PDB file of C-alpha atoms in Angstrom:
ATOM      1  CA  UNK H   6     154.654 105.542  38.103  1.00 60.00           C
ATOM      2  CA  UNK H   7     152.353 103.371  35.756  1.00 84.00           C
ATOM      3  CA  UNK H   8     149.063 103.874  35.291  1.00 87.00           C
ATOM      4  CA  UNK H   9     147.792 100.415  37.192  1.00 85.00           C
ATOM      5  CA  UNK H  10     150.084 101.656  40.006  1.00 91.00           C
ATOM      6  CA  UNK H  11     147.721 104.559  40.059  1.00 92.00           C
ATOM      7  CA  UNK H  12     144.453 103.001  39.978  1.00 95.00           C
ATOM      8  CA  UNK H  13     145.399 101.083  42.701  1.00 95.00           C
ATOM      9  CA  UNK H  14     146.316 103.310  44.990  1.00 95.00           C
ATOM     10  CA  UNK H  15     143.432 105.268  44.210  1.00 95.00           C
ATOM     11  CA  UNK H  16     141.565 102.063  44.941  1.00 97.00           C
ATOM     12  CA  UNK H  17     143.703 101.532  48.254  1.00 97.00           C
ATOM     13  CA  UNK H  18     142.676 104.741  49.543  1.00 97.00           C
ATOM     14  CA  UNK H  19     139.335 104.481  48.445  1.00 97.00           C
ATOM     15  CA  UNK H  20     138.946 101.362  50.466  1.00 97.00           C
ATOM     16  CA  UNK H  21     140.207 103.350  53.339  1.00 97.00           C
ATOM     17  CA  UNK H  22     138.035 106.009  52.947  1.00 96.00           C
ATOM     18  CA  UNK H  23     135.103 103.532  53.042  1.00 96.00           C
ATOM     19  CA  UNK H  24     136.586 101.758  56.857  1.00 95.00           C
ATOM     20  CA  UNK H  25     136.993 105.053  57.943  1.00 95.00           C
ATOM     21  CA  UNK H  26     133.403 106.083  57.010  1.00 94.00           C
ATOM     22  CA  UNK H  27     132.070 103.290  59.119  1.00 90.00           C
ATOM     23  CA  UNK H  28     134.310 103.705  61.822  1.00 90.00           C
ATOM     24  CA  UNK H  29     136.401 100.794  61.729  1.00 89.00           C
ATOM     25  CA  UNK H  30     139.754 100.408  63.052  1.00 91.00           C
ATOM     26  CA  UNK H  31     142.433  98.242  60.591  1.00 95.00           C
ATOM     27  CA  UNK H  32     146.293  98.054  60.292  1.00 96.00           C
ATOM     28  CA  UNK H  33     147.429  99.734  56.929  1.00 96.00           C
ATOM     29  CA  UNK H  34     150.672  97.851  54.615  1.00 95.00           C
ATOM     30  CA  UNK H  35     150.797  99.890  52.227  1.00 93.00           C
ATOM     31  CA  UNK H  36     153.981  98.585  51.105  1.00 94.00           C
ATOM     32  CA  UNK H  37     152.109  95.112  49.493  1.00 95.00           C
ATOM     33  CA  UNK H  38     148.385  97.659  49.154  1.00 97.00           C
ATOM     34  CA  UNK H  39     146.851  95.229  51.809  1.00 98.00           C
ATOM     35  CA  UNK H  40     145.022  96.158  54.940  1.00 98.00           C
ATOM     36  CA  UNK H  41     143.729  94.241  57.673  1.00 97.00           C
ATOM     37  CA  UNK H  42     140.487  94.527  59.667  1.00 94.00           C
ATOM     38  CA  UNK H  43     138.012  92.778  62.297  1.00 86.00           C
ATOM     39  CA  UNK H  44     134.334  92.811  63.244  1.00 74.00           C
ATOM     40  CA  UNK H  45     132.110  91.022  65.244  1.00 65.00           C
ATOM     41  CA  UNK H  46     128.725  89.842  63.778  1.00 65.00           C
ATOM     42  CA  UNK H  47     125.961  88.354  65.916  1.00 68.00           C
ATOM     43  CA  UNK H  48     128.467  85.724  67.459  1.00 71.00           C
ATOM     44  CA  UNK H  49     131.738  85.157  66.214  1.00 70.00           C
ATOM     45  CA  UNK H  50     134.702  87.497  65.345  1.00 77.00           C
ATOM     46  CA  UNK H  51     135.470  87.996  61.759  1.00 86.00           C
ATOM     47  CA  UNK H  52     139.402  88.812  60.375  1.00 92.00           C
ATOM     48  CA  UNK H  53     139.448  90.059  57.092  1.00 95.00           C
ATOM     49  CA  UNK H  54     142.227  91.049  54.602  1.00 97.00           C
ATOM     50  CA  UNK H  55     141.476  93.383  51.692  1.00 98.00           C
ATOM     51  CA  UNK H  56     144.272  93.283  49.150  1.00 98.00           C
ATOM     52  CA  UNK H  57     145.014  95.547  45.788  1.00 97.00           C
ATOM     53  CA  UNK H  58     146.448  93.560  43.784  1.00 97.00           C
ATOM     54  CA  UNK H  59     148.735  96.357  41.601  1.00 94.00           C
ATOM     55  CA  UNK H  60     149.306  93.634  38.722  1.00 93.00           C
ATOM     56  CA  UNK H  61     145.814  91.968  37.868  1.00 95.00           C
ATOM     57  CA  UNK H  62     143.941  95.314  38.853  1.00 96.00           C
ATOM     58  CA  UNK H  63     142.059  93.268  41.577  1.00 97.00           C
ATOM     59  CA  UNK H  64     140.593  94.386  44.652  1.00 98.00           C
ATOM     60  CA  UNK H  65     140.456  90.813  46.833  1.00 98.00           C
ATOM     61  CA  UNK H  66     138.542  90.432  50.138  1.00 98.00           C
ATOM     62  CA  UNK H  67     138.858  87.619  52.037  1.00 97.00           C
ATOM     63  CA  UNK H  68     138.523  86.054  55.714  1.00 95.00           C
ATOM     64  CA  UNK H  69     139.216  82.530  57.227  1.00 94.00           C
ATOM     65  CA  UNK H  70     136.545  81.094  59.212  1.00 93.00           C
ATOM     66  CA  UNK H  71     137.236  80.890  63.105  1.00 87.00           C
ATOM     67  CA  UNK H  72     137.032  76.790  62.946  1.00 92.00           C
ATOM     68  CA  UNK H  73     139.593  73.831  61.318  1.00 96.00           C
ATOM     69  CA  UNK H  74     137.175  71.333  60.240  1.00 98.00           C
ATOM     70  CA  UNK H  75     137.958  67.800  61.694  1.00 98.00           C
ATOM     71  CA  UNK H  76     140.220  65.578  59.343  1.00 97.00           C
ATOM     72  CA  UNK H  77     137.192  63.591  59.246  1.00 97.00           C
ATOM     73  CA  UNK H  78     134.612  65.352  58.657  1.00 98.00           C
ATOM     74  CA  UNK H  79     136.290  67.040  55.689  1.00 98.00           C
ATOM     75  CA  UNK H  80     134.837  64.854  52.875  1.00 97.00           C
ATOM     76  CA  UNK H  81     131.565  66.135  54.207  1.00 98.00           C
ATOM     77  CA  UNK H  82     132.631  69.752  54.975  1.00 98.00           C
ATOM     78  CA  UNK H  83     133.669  69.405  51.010  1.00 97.00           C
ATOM     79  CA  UNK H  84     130.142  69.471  49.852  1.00 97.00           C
ATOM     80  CA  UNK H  85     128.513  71.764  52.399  1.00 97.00           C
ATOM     81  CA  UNK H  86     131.123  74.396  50.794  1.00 97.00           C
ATOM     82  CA  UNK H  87     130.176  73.134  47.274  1.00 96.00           C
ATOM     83  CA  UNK H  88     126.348  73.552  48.261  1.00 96.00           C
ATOM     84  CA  UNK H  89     126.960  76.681  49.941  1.00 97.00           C
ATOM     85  CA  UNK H  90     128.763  78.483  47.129  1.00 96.00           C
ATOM     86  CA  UNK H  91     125.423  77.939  44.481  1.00 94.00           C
ATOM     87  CA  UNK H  92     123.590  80.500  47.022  1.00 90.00           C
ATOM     88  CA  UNK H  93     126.142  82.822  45.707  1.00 91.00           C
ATOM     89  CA  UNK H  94     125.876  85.206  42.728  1.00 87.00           C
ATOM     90  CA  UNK H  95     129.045  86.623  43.867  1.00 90.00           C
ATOM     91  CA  UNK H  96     132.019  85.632  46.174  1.00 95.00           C
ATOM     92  CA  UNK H  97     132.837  82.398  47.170  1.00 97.00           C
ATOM     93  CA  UNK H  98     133.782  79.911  50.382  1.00 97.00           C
ATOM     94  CA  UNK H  99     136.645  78.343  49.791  1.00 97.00           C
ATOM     95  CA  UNK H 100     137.948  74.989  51.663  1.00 97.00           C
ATOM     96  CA  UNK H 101     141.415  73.726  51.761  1.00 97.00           C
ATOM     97  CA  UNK H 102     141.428  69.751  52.574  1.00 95.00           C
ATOM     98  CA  UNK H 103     144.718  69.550  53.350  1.00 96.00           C
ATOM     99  CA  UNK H 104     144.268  71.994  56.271  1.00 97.00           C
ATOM    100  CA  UNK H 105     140.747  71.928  57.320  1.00 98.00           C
ATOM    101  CA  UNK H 106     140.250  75.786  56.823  1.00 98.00           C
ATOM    102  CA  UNK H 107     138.030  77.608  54.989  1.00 98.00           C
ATOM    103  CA  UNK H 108     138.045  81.093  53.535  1.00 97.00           C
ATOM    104  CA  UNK H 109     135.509  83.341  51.807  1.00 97.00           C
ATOM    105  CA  UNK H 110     136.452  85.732  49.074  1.00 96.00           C
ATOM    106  CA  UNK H 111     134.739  88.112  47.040  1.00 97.00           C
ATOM    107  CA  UNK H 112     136.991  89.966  44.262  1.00 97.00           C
ATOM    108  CA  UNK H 113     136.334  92.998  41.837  1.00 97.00           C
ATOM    109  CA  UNK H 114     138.566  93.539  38.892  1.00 96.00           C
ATOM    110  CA  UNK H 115     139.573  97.591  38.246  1.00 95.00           C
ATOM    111  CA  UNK H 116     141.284  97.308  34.726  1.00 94.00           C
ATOM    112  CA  UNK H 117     141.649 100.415  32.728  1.00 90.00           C
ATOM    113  CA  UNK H 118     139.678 102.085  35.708  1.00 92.00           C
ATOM    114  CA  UNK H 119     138.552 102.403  39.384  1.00 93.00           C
ATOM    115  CA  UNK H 120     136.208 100.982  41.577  1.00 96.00           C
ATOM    116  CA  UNK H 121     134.003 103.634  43.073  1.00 95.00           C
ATOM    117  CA  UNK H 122     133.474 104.446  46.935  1.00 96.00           C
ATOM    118  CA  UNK H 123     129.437 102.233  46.331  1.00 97.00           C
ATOM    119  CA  UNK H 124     131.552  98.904  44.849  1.00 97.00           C
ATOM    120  CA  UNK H 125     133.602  98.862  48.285  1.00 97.00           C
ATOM    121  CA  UNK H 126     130.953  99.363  50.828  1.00 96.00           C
ATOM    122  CA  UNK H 127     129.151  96.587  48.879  1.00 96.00           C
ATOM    123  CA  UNK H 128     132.212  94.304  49.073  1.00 96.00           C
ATOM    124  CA  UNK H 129     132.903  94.984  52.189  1.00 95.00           C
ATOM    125  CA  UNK H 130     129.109  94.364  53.220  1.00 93.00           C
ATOM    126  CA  UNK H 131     128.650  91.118  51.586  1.00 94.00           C
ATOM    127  CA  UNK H 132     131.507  89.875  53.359  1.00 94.00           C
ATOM    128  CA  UNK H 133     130.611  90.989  56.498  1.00 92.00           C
ATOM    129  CA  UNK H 134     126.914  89.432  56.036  1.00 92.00           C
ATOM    130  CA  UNK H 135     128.025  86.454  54.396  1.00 94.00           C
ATOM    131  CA  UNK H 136     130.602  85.805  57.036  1.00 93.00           C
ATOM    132  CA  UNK H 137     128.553  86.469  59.805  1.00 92.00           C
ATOM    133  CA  UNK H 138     125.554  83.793  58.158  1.00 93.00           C
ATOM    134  CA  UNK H 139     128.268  81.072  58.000  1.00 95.00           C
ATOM    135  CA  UNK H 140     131.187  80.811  60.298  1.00 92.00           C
ATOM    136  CA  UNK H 141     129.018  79.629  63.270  1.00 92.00           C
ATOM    137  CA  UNK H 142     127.246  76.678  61.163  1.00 95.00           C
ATOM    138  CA  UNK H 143     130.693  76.011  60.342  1.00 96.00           C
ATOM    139  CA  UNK H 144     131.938  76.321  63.503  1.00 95.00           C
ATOM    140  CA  UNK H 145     129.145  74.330  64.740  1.00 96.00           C
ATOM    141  CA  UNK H 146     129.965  71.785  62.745  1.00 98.00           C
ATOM    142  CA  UNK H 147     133.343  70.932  63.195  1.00 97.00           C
ATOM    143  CA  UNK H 148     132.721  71.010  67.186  1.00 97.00           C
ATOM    144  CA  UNK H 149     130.131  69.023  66.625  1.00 97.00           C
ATOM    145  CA  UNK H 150     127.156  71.028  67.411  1.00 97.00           C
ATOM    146  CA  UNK H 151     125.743  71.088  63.940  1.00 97.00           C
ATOM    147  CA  UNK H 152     125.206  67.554  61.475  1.00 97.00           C
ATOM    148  CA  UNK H 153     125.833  67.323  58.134  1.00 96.00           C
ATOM    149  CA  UNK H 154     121.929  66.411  57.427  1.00 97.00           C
ATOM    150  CA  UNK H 155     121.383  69.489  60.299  1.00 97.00           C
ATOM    151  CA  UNK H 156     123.336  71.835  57.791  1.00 97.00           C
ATOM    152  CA  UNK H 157     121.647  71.279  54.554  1.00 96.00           C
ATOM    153  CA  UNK H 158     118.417  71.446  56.553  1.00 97.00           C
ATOM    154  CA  UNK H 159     119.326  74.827  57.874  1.00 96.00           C
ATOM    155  CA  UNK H 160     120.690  75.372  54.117  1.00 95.00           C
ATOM    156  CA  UNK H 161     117.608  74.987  52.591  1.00 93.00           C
ATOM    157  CA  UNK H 162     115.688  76.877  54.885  1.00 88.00           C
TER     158      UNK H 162
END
């Protein structure tokens, strides 16, 4: 087996290790080094699929928001995401115009190494919290709820 083979699994299980610590249930494939997991933050659910990525060496979290945005409102949505995403030192939203979804990722690279057990719980963390800040102004927005000129208020709050 190669040595990136090895890292990642080392980084699989570590990522494992760090559910299990906090008690969280998740469906293991280790055949493709993916697993996938669910929480609930103050309001809405939150799926999320970690991914090792054997070949690049990349640990990938990332979650689609509970919401399609309105073919109409996308143009708008566009730049919400684009505002959003300078708040960010790390991870990122993501929006697909085609669809009207939006996903959040945050990514750590492993070449020539690991990531340790205090990298994960901080990935995993800053998706949870930056999930959880988001996906109901999103939400909110593509019901309706929630103006454009409401979100950048809220934004810049």
């Amino acid at each position: 087996m190669s040595e990136n083979i090895h890292r990642s699994i080392a980084v699989y299980e570590e990522l494992k290790g760090v559910l299990n610590s906090l008690e969280w249930k998740y469906e293991e494939h280790e055949e493709d080094l993916t697993i996938a997991f669910s929480g609930r933050g103050d309001d809405l659910p939150m799926k999320i699929v970690a991914t090792v990525d054997k070949d690049i060496e990349l640990l990938n979290i990332r979650s689609r928001m509970p919401c399609k945005i309105p073919e109409e409102k996308r143009i708008e949505a566009a730049l919400m995401i684009c505002a959003t995403n300078k708040q960010f030192m790390q991870g990122t939203f993501d929006f697909d115009a085609g669809s009207g979804d939006i996903y959040y990722y945050i990514s750590n690279t492993f070449i020539g190494g690991t990531l340790s057990k205090e990298a994960i719980e901080y990935m995993v963390a800053a998706t949870t919290f930056i999930i959880d800040k988001y996906n109901d102004k999103f939400f909110m927005f593509a019901k309706g709820m929630m103006s454009f000129e409401q979100y950048f208020e809220w934004l810049a709050k």
